[in-house]
Amino acid sequence: MQHSSTWRADFSAGFSVALVALPLSIGIALASGAPASAGIIAAIIGGVMGSWLGGGNLTINGPAAGLIVIVLEAIQAVGFKGMLAAAVVAGALQVIFGAAKFARKGLMCPSSVIHGMMAAIGLIIIAKQIHVMLGYAPIAKNPVMLFAELPRAILNMQPLSFVAGGLSLALLLSWPKMKWGWTKKVPAPLLAVLLGVTVAAVFGFDAKKLLQVPQDMSSWLAFPDFSVMTSLTGWRVALTLALVASLETTLSAAAVDKMDPQHRRSNLDRDLVSKGICNMISAALGGLPMIAEIVRSSANISYGAKTWRANFTHGLIVLAAVLLLPQALSLIPLASLAAILVMVGSRLGSPAHFLHAKKIGLDHLSGFVVTMAVTLAVDLLVGIMAGAAVQYLVEVYLGLRPQNTFKPAYNTHKDGTDATRIKVESALTFCNFETLKSEITQTLNDKHSVVLDLESCPYVDHNVMDQLVDLNKVATENSLTLRVLYSETHKSLGTDICSAVRKAA
């Protein structure tokens, strides 16, 4: 009976997620400079195959807004089929990363850099898609110049595109604020698309303003051109895709675990291997690269999903929709799809993320701002490296000694009880905590409580605070304790370290 109930819950959640995933996958593909079919193929492969390969419990796999910028730049550099070849290689690299158990290493990346990267991606999406929503073809390519060109776009917009896109965006913004309970079960992106279709049907849209999808599904398939992998550009694209997709997948899966009502933990390394295999298959057939997507995964949980079968169902429903209703896709206005992406971009690039970074402290804010600014001005990979470098330099200023960059100074001993005492005598940061974390985890696995003495530790960064919270949960689940000793003088550039540690303890 319980098994039957789980199946029903998973089917219902998967069906609802598919209604969100279909328009979003199409929109992401178009924003990436790829055919709409590329996004659909990725959603189907990610759901049907990714769920069986496993790793995550409630994650939904599919194309992601976080990869739009990378895929678009890749297509511009090596062409669509060249990007597919790089994505196949990137998938193979992800399999290697997972097999080598590198997934947890992704959690070492400073959160300031991750948030800055996502904020920049959000702004880039808005800069590009708002012009599509207005029915205007911009001259500029750089995100900053695209924003500067907005006044001209408004003066020269296509009224029907503006109506369809504007109404769709208004619905997306207002729908979460509706007070009726049933609105929580109806996906806003689907309604936005249906509203756009209605506007297009009533006013008679030009076919060029509607989604162009070949009715012969065999023409959806495209095959990689591996000749690009003989160039440095091809390998740069593959490496960038592999690193960013792996990082986003690991962080998303870890975030979804925190939302899981059953408090299960994903096998992050297996999840990374499964995404690598799915990416190889998807790209080999003409699909976009994919990740464990956080927005669709959180929706999956809110719709009541219980197991991986919800992801499988979501993939099957997307496949059934395109098989049974292929003509319906050609009725969707591009402006409505752009409105969905503008909404996604506004969440990623919200000013709230800047205010949150500032609240944490100037150390966190510096990495956030540099990553965002360099990504907007140059590109994503350079932005990540610049943000991490600045974060490291700030932490050296705050007390991190260069010799402790990758391994903190600490000593371990038993304190006469069942607890193990770990005294830390150097700064704890995103780049050196992994060693100490392994020590704490092993101690907890050996059924010993931990006393973490930070009274001689000059600085503890925000990443470490987050991971101490997670370790404290692990200890509690095993009827153990993780006690943190700290100095009341621990302050850094406006960040109250004591308060953060107190929460972890």
Coordinates of C-alpha atoms in Angstrom, one line a residue:
M1 CA 0.0 0.0 0.0
Q2 CA 2.8 2.3 0.9
H3 CA 4.6 1.5 -2.4
S4 CA 1.4 2.4 -4.3
S5 CA 1.1 5.6 -2.5
T6 CA 4.7 6.5 -3.3
W7 CA 4.1 5.8 -7.0
R8 CA 1.0 8.1 -7.0
A9 CA 2.9 10.9 -5.3
D10 CA 5.8 10.6 -7.6
F11 CA 3.7 10.5 -10.7
S12 CA 1.7 13.6 -9.6
A13 CA 4.9 15.5 -8.8
G14 CA 6.6 14.4 -12.0
F15 CA 3.7 15.4 -14.1
S16 CA 3.5 18.9 -12.6
V17 CA 7.3 19.4 -12.9
A18 CA 7.1 18.4 -16.6
L19 CA 4.6 21.2 -17.2
V20 CA 7.3 23.6 -15.9
A21 CA 10.2 21.8 -17.5
L22 CA 8.9 21.8 -21.1
P23 CA 8.6 25.6 -21.7
L24 CA 11.7 26.2 -19.6
S25 CA 13.8 23.7 -21.5
I26 CA 12.7 25.2 -24.8
G27 CA 13.4 28.8 -23.6
I28 CA 16.9 27.8 -22.2
A29 CA 17.8 26.2 -25.6
L30 CA 16.8 29.3 -27.6
A31 CA 18.6 31.6 -25.2
S32 CA 21.7 29.4 -25.6
G33 CA 21.6 29.8 -29.4
A34 CA 20.5 26.2 -29.9
P35 CA 17.4 24.7 -31.5
A36 CA 14.4 24.2 -29.2
S37 CA 14.8 20.5 -29.7
A38 CA 18.1 20.5 -27.9
G39 CA 16.5 21.6 -24.6
I40 CA 13.7 19.0 -25.0
I41 CA 16.2 16.1 -25.7
A42 CA 18.2 17.1 -22.6
A43 CA 15.1 17.1 -20.4
I44 CA 14.0 13.7 -21.7
I45 CA 17.5 12.1 -21.3
G46 CA 18.0 13.7 -17.9
G47 CA 14.6 12.4 -16.6
V48 CA 14.4 9.0 -18.2
M49 CA 18.1 7.9 -18.0
G50 CA 19.4 10.1 -15.2
S51 CA 16.8 8.8 -12.7
W52 CA 17.9 5.2 -13.3
L53 CA 21.6 6.0 -13.1
G54 CA 20.9 7.5 -9.7
G55 CA 22.8 9.5 -7.2
G56 CA 20.1 11.9 -6.1
N57 CA 16.7 11.2 -4.5
L58 CA 14.5 14.1 -5.4
T59 CA 16.6 16.1 -8.0
I60 CA 15.3 16.9 -11.4
N61 CA 17.8 16.7 -14.2
G62 CA 17.7 19.0 -17.3
P63 CA 19.1 22.0 -19.1
A64 CA 19.8 24.9 -16.8
A65 CA 19.8 28.7 -16.9
G66 CA 23.2 28.6 -15.3
L67 CA 24.7 27.1 -18.4
I68 CA 23.1 29.4 -20.9
V69 CA 26.1 31.8 -21.1
I70 CA 28.7 29.0 -21.5
V71 CA 26.7 27.2 -24.2
L72 CA 26.0 30.4 -26.1
E73 CA 29.6 31.4 -26.1
A74 CA 30.6 27.9 -27.1
I75 CA 28.2 27.9 -30.1
Q76 CA 29.5 31.3 -31.1
A77 CA 33.1 30.0 -30.9
V78 CA 32.9 26.5 -32.4
G79 CA 29.3 26.2 -33.8
F80 CA 26.4 24.1 -32.6
K81 CA 27.9 20.7 -33.6
G82 CA 31.2 21.7 -32.2
M83 CA 29.5 22.5 -28.9
L84 CA 28.0 19.1 -28.9
A85 CA 31.4 17.5 -29.3
A86 CA 32.8 19.6 -26.4
A87 CA 29.7 18.6 -24.3
V88 CA 30.4 14.9 -25.0
V89 CA 34.0 15.3 -23.8
A90 CA 32.8 17.4 -20.8
G91 CA 30.5 14.5 -19.9
A92 CA 33.4 12.1 -20.0
L93 CA 35.4 14.4 -17.8
Q94 CA 32.4 14.5 -15.3
V95 CA 32.5 10.7 -15.2
I96 CA 36.2 10.8 -14.4
F97 CA 35.5 13.5 -11.7
G98 CA 32.8 11.3 -10.1
A99 CA 34.9 8.1 -10.3
A100 CA 37.8 9.9 -8.6
K101 CA 35.4 11.1 -5.9
F102 CA 35.9 14.8 -6.6
A103 CA 32.3 15.8 -6.0
R104 CA 32.7 16.9 -2.5
K105 CA 35.7 19.1 -3.5
G106 CA 33.1 21.2 -5.4
L107 CA 31.7 22.3 -2.0
M108 CA 35.1 24.0 -1.3
C109 CA 34.4 26.6 -3.9
P110 CA 33.7 29.9 -2.0
S111 CA 30.0 30.7 -1.8
S112 CA 30.8 34.3 -2.6
V113 CA 32.1 33.2 -6.0
I114 CA 29.1 30.9 -6.7
H115 CA 26.6 33.7 -5.8
G116 CA 28.5 36.2 -7.9
M117 CA 28.6 33.9 -10.9
M118 CA 24.9 33.2 -10.7
A119 CA 24.1 36.9 -10.2
A120 CA 26.1 37.7 -13.4
I121 CA 24.4 34.9 -15.3
G122 CA 21.0 36.2 -14.2
L123 CA 21.9 39.7 -15.4
I124 CA 23.2 38.4 -18.8
I125 CA 19.9 36.4 -19.3
I126 CA 17.8 39.5 -18.5
A127 CA 20.0 41.7 -20.8
K128 CA 19.5 39.3 -23.8
Q129 CA 15.9 38.1 -23.2
I130 CA 14.3 41.4 -22.5
H131 CA 15.0 42.4 -26.1
V132 CA 13.3 39.2 -27.3
M133 CA 10.4 40.0 -25.1
L134 CA 10.1 43.4 -26.8
G135 CA 10.5 41.9 -30.3
Y136 CA 13.6 43.9 -31.0
A137 CA 16.8 42.7 -32.5
P138 CA 19.7 44.5 -30.6
I139 CA 23.0 45.5 -32.2
A140 CA 25.1 45.1 -29.0
K141 CA 26.4 41.8 -27.8
N142 CA 28.0 42.7 -24.5
P143 CA 25.6 42.5 -21.5
V144 CA 26.4 46.0 -20.3
M145 CA 25.8 47.5 -23.8
L146 CA 22.6 45.4 -24.2
F147 CA 21.2 47.2 -21.1
A148 CA 22.4 50.5 -22.5
E149 CA 20.4 49.7 -25.7
L150 CA 17.2 49.2 -23.8
P151 CA 15.8 52.8 -24.5
R152 CA 16.1 52.2 -28.3
A153 CA 14.5 48.8 -27.9
I154 CA 11.5 50.3 -26.1
L155 CA 11.1 53.0 -28.8
N156 CA 11.3 50.4 -31.6
M157 CA 9.5 47.4 -29.9
Q158 CA 6.9 45.2 -31.6
P159 CA 3.6 45.9 -29.9
L160 CA 2.2 42.4 -30.1
S161 CA 5.5 40.9 -28.8
F162 CA 5.4 43.4 -25.9
V163 CA 1.7 42.5 -25.1
A164 CA 2.4 38.7 -25.1
G165 CA 5.7 39.0 -23.2
G166 CA 4.5 41.7 -20.8
L167 CA 1.3 39.8 -19.9
S168 CA 3.3 36.6 -19.5
L169 CA 5.8 38.3 -17.2
A170 CA 3.0 40.0 -15.2
L171 CA 1.4 36.6 -14.6
L172 CA 4.7 35.1 -13.6
L173 CA 5.3 37.9 -11.1
S174 CA 1.8 37.9 -9.6
W175 CA 1.1 34.1 -9.5
P176 CA 3.1 33.3 -6.4
K177 CA 1.2 36.0 -4.5
M178 CA -2.2 34.5 -5.2
K179 CA -4.0 33.4 -2.0
W180 CA -6.0 30.5 -3.4
G181 CA -4.6 27.1 -2.4
W182 CA -5.1 25.6 -5.9
T183 CA -2.7 28.1 -7.5
K184 CA 0.2 26.3 -5.7
K185 CA -0.6 23.2 -7.9
V186 CA -0.7 25.0 -11.2
P187 CA 2.7 25.8 -12.7
A188 CA 3.0 29.5 -13.6
P189 CA 5.4 29.0 -16.6
L190 CA 2.7 26.8 -18.2
L191 CA 0.1 29.5 -17.7
A192 CA 2.4 32.1 -19.1
V193 CA 2.8 30.1 -22.3
L194 CA -0.9 29.5 -22.6
L195 CA -1.5 33.2 -22.1
G196 CA 1.0 34.0 -24.8
V197 CA -0.6 31.4 -27.2
T198 CA -4.0 33.0 -26.6
V199 CA -2.7 36.5 -27.4
A200 CA -1.0 35.2 -30.5
A201 CA -4.2 33.4 -31.6
V202 CA -6.4 36.5 -31.0
F203 CA -4.1 39.1 -32.7
G204 CA -2.5 36.9 -35.3
F205 CA 1.2 36.8 -34.8
D206 CA 3.8 36.7 -37.5
A207 CA 5.2 33.2 -37.8
K208 CA 8.7 34.6 -37.2
K209 CA 7.6 35.6 -33.7
L210 CA 6.5 32.1 -32.9
L211 CA 8.5 29.1 -31.9
Q212 CA 9.9 27.2 -34.9
V213 CA 9.9 23.5 -34.3
P214 CA 10.4 20.9 -37.1
Q215 CA 7.4 18.6 -37.2
D216 CA 9.6 15.7 -38.4
M217 CA 11.2 14.6 -35.1
S218 CA 14.0 12.8 -36.9
S219 CA 15.3 16.2 -37.9
W220 CA 15.7 17.0 -34.2
L221 CA 18.8 14.8 -34.1
A222 CA 22.2 16.4 -34.6
F223 CA 25.6 14.8 -34.3
P224 CA 28.8 16.2 -32.8
D225 CA 31.7 17.5 -34.9
F226 CA 34.7 16.2 -33.1
S227 CA 37.1 18.0 -35.4
V228 CA 36.9 21.0 -33.0
M229 CA 38.6 18.9 -30.3
T230 CA 41.8 19.3 -32.2
S231 CA 41.9 23.0 -31.2
L232 CA 42.6 24.7 -27.8
T233 CA 39.2 26.4 -28.2
G234 CA 37.4 23.1 -28.2
W235 CA 39.2 21.9 -25.1
R236 CA 38.6 25.2 -23.3
V237 CA 34.9 24.9 -24.0
A238 CA 34.8 21.2 -22.8
L239 CA 36.8 22.0 -19.6
T240 CA 34.6 25.0 -18.8
L241 CA 31.4 23.0 -19.4
A242 CA 32.7 20.1 -17.3
L243 CA 33.8 22.3 -14.3
V244 CA 30.8 24.6 -14.2
A245 CA 28.2 21.8 -14.8
S246 CA 29.9 19.6 -12.1
L247 CA 30.0 22.5 -9.7
E248 CA 26.3 23.4 -10.2
T249 CA 25.2 19.8 -10.0
T250 CA 27.1 19.2 -6.8
L251 CA 25.8 22.4 -5.1
S252 CA 22.2 21.8 -6.3
A253 CA 22.2 18.2 -5.1
A254 CA 23.5 19.2 -1.7
A255 CA 20.9 22.0 -1.5
V256 CA 18.1 19.6 -2.4
D257 CA 19.2 17.2 0.3
K258 CA 18.6 20.0 2.8
M259 CA 15.0 20.3 1.6
D260 CA 14.3 16.5 1.6
P261 CA 11.6 15.9 4.2
Q262 CA 13.1 12.4 4.8
H263 CA 16.6 13.9 5.4
R264 CA 18.3 11.5 2.9
R265 CA 21.7 12.3 1.5
S266 CA 22.6 12.0 -2.2
N267 CA 25.6 10.1 -3.3
L268 CA 27.3 13.1 -4.9
D269 CA 30.0 11.2 -6.7
R270 CA 27.5 8.7 -8.2
D271 CA 25.3 11.7 -9.2
L272 CA 28.2 13.3 -11.0
V273 CA 28.9 10.1 -12.9
S274 CA 25.3 9.8 -13.9
K275 CA 25.2 13.4 -15.1
G276 CA 28.4 12.8 -17.1
I277 CA 26.9 9.7 -18.8
C278 CA 23.6 11.6 -19.5
N279 CA 25.5 14.6 -21.0
M280 CA 27.5 12.3 -23.3
I281 CA 24.2 10.7 -24.5
S282 CA 22.3 14.0 -24.8
A283 CA 25.1 15.7 -26.7
A284 CA 25.6 12.7 -29.0
L285 CA 21.9 13.1 -30.0
G286 CA 21.9 16.9 -30.3
G287 CA 20.8 17.8 -26.8
L288 CA 22.1 20.5 -24.4
P289 CA 24.3 19.6 -21.4
M290 CA 22.3 19.3 -18.2
I291 CA 22.7 19.5 -14.4
A292 CA 20.7 18.7 -11.3
E293 CA 18.5 21.7 -11.6
I294 CA 17.6 23.5 -8.4
V295 CA 14.4 25.3 -9.4
R296 CA 12.7 22.3 -10.9
S297 CA 14.0 20.1 -8.0
S298 CA 12.5 22.4 -5.3
A299 CA 9.3 22.4 -7.3
N300 CA 9.4 18.6 -7.3
I301 CA 9.6 18.6 -3.5
S302 CA 6.8 21.1 -3.1
Y303 CA 4.6 19.0 -5.4
G304 CA 5.1 16.0 -2.9
A305 CA 7.7 13.8 -4.7
K306 CA 9.0 10.9 -2.7
T307 CA 11.6 9.2 -4.8
W308 CA 13.7 9.3 -8.0
R309 CA 10.6 8.1 -9.9
A310 CA 9.3 11.6 -10.0
N311 CA 12.3 12.6 -12.2
F312 CA 11.7 9.5 -14.4
T313 CA 8.0 10.5 -14.7
H314 CA 8.9 14.1 -15.6
G315 CA 11.1 12.8 -18.5
L316 CA 8.4 10.5 -19.8
I317 CA 5.7 13.2 -19.7
V318 CA 8.0 15.6 -21.7
L319 CA 8.6 12.8 -24.2
A320 CA 4.8 12.1 -24.5
A321 CA 4.0 15.8 -24.9
V322 CA 6.3 16.3 -27.9
L323 CA 5.2 13.0 -29.5
L324 CA 1.5 13.6 -29.1
L325 CA 1.4 17.4 -29.5
P326 CA 4.3 18.5 -31.7
Q327 CA 2.2 21.1 -33.6
A328 CA 1.2 22.8 -30.3
L329 CA 4.8 23.9 -29.7
S330 CA 4.7 26.0 -32.9
L331 CA 1.9 28.1 -31.4
I332 CA 4.1 29.5 -28.6
P333 CA 5.3 33.1 -28.9
L334 CA 9.0 33.7 -28.4
A335 CA 8.1 36.7 -26.3
S336 CA 6.4 34.4 -23.7
L337 CA 9.4 32.1 -23.5
A338 CA 11.6 35.2 -23.1
A339 CA 9.4 36.4 -20.2
I340 CA 9.9 33.1 -18.4
L341 CA 13.7 33.5 -18.8
V342 CA 13.6 37.1 -17.6
M343 CA 11.8 35.9 -14.5
V344 CA 14.5 33.2 -14.0
G345 CA 17.2 35.8 -14.5
S346 CA 15.6 38.2 -12.1
R347 CA 15.8 35.6 -9.4
L348 CA 19.4 34.8 -10.1
G349 CA 20.4 38.5 -10.4
S350 CA 18.2 39.9 -7.6
P351 CA 19.6 42.8 -5.6
A352 CA 18.8 40.7 -2.6
H353 CA 21.8 38.6 -3.3
F354 CA 24.0 41.7 -3.2
L355 CA 22.5 42.8 0.1
H356 CA 22.9 39.3 1.5
A357 CA 26.6 39.3 0.5
K358 CA 27.0 42.7 2.2
K359 CA 25.3 41.5 5.3
I360 CA 27.7 38.5 5.6
G361 CA 30.7 40.8 5.5
L362 CA 33.0 42.7 3.2
D363 CA 35.2 39.6 2.8
H364 CA 32.3 37.8 1.2
L365 CA 31.1 40.9 -0.6
S366 CA 34.5 41.3 -2.3
G367 CA 34.5 37.9 -3.9
F368 CA 30.8 38.3 -4.9
V369 CA 31.3 41.7 -6.6
V370 CA 34.6 40.8 -8.4
T371 CA 33.2 37.5 -9.8
M372 CA 30.0 39.3 -11.0
A373 CA 31.8 42.2 -12.5
V374 CA 34.6 40.2 -14.3
T375 CA 32.0 37.7 -15.6
L376 CA 29.9 40.5 -17.1
A377 CA 33.0 42.2 -18.6
V378 CA 35.0 39.2 -19.8
D379 CA 33.6 35.7 -19.4
L380 CA 32.5 33.2 -16.8
L381 CA 35.7 31.1 -16.3
V382 CA 37.8 34.3 -15.9
G383 CA 35.2 35.7 -13.5
I384 CA 35.3 32.5 -11.3
M385 CA 39.1 32.6 -11.1
A386 CA 39.2 36.3 -10.4
G387 CA 36.6 36.1 -7.7
A388 CA 38.4 33.1 -6.0
A389 CA 41.7 34.9 -6.2
V390 CA 40.3 38.1 -4.5
Q391 CA 38.6 36.0 -1.9
Y392 CA 41.9 34.3 -1.1
L393 CA 43.8 37.6 -0.9
V394 CA 41.2 39.0 1.5
E395 CA 41.5 36.0 3.7
V396 CA 45.3 36.3 3.8
Y397 CA 44.8 39.9 4.9
L398 CA 42.4 38.6 7.6
G399 CA 44.9 36.2 9.1
L400 CA 45.4 33.2 6.8
R401 CA 49.0 32.2 6.6
P402 CA 50.2 31.1 3.1
Q403 CA 51.6 27.9 4.5
N404 CA 48.1 27.0 5.7
T405 CA 46.5 27.7 2.4
F406 CA 45.5 24.0 1.8
K407 CA 45.9 22.5 5.3
P408 CA 45.1 24.3 8.5
A409 CA 47.2 24.0 11.6
Y410 CA 45.5 21.9 14.3
N411 CA 46.1 19.2 16.8
T412 CA 43.9 16.4 18.0
H413 CA 43.6 14.6 21.3
K414 CA 41.1 12.9 23.6
D415 CA 39.9 15.1 26.5
G416 CA 39.2 12.4 29.0
T417 CA 35.7 11.7 27.8
D418 CA 34.2 10.0 24.8
A419 CA 34.8 13.3 22.8
T420 CA 37.8 14.1 20.6
R421 CA 39.2 17.6 21.0
I422 CA 40.5 19.4 17.9
K423 CA 42.3 22.7 18.6
V424 CA 42.7 24.9 15.5
E425 CA 45.6 27.4 15.5
S426 CA 45.2 28.9 12.0
A427 CA 42.5 30.5 9.9
L428 CA 39.8 28.2 8.4
T429 CA 38.8 29.1 4.9
F430 CA 37.2 27.6 1.8
C431 CA 40.5 26.3 0.5
N432 CA 41.8 24.5 3.6
F433 CA 38.8 23.3 5.5
E434 CA 38.5 20.0 3.6
T435 CA 41.3 18.3 5.5
L436 CA 39.8 19.3 8.9
K437 CA 36.3 18.3 7.7
S438 CA 37.6 14.8 6.8
E439 CA 39.1 14.5 10.3
I440 CA 35.8 15.6 11.9
T441 CA 33.7 13.3 9.7
Q442 CA 35.9 10.3 10.4
T443 CA 35.7 11.0 14.2
L444 CA 31.9 11.2 14.0
N445 CA 31.9 8.0 12.0
D446 CA 33.9 6.3 14.8
K447 CA 31.1 7.3 17.1
H448 CA 33.0 10.0 19.0
S449 CA 31.7 13.4 19.7
V450 CA 33.9 16.4 18.8
V451 CA 35.0 19.5 20.6
L452 CA 36.2 22.0 18.1
D453 CA 38.4 24.6 19.8
L454 CA 38.5 27.8 17.7
E455 CA 39.8 30.2 20.4
S456 CA 43.2 30.5 18.7
C457 CA 41.7 30.6 15.2
P458 CA 42.1 34.2 13.8
Y459 CA 39.5 33.9 11.1
V460 CA 36.6 31.6 10.0
D461 CA 35.0 32.2 6.6
H462 CA 31.3 31.8 5.7
N463 CA 31.9 28.6 3.7
V464 CA 33.2 26.9 6.8
M465 CA 30.3 28.2 8.8
D466 CA 27.8 26.5 6.4
Q467 CA 29.7 23.2 6.6
L468 CA 29.9 23.3 10.4
V469 CA 26.1 23.5 10.3
D470 CA 25.9 20.4 8.1
L471 CA 28.4 18.6 10.3
N472 CA 26.4 19.4 13.4
K473 CA 23.3 17.9 11.8
V474 CA 25.3 14.7 11.0
A475 CA 26.4 14.5 14.6
T476 CA 22.9 15.0 15.9
E477 CA 21.5 12.3 13.6
N478 CA 24.0 9.9 15.1
S479 CA 23.2 11.0 18.7
L480 CA 26.6 12.7 19.0
T481 CA 27.6 16.3 19.6
L482 CA 29.8 18.8 17.8
R483 CA 30.7 21.5 20.4
V484 CA 32.4 24.6 19.1
L485 CA 34.5 26.8 21.4
Y486 CA 35.2 30.3 20.2
S487 CA 36.5 33.7 21.3
E488 CA 34.1 36.6 21.8
T489 CA 36.7 38.7 19.9
H490 CA 36.2 36.9 16.7
K491 CA 35.1 39.6 14.2
S492 CA 36.0 40.3 10.6
L493 CA 35.1 43.3 8.6
G494 CA 31.6 43.6 10.0
T495 CA 30.9 39.8 10.1
D496 CA 30.2 38.4 13.6
I497 CA 32.0 35.1 13.5
C498 CA 30.9 34.2 17.0
S499 CA 27.3 34.4 16.0
A500 CA 27.8 32.2 13.0
V501 CA 29.7 29.6 15.0
R502 CA 27.1 29.7 17.7
K503 CA 24.5 28.7 15.1
A504 CA 26.7 25.9 13.9
A505 CA 27.1 24.7 17.5

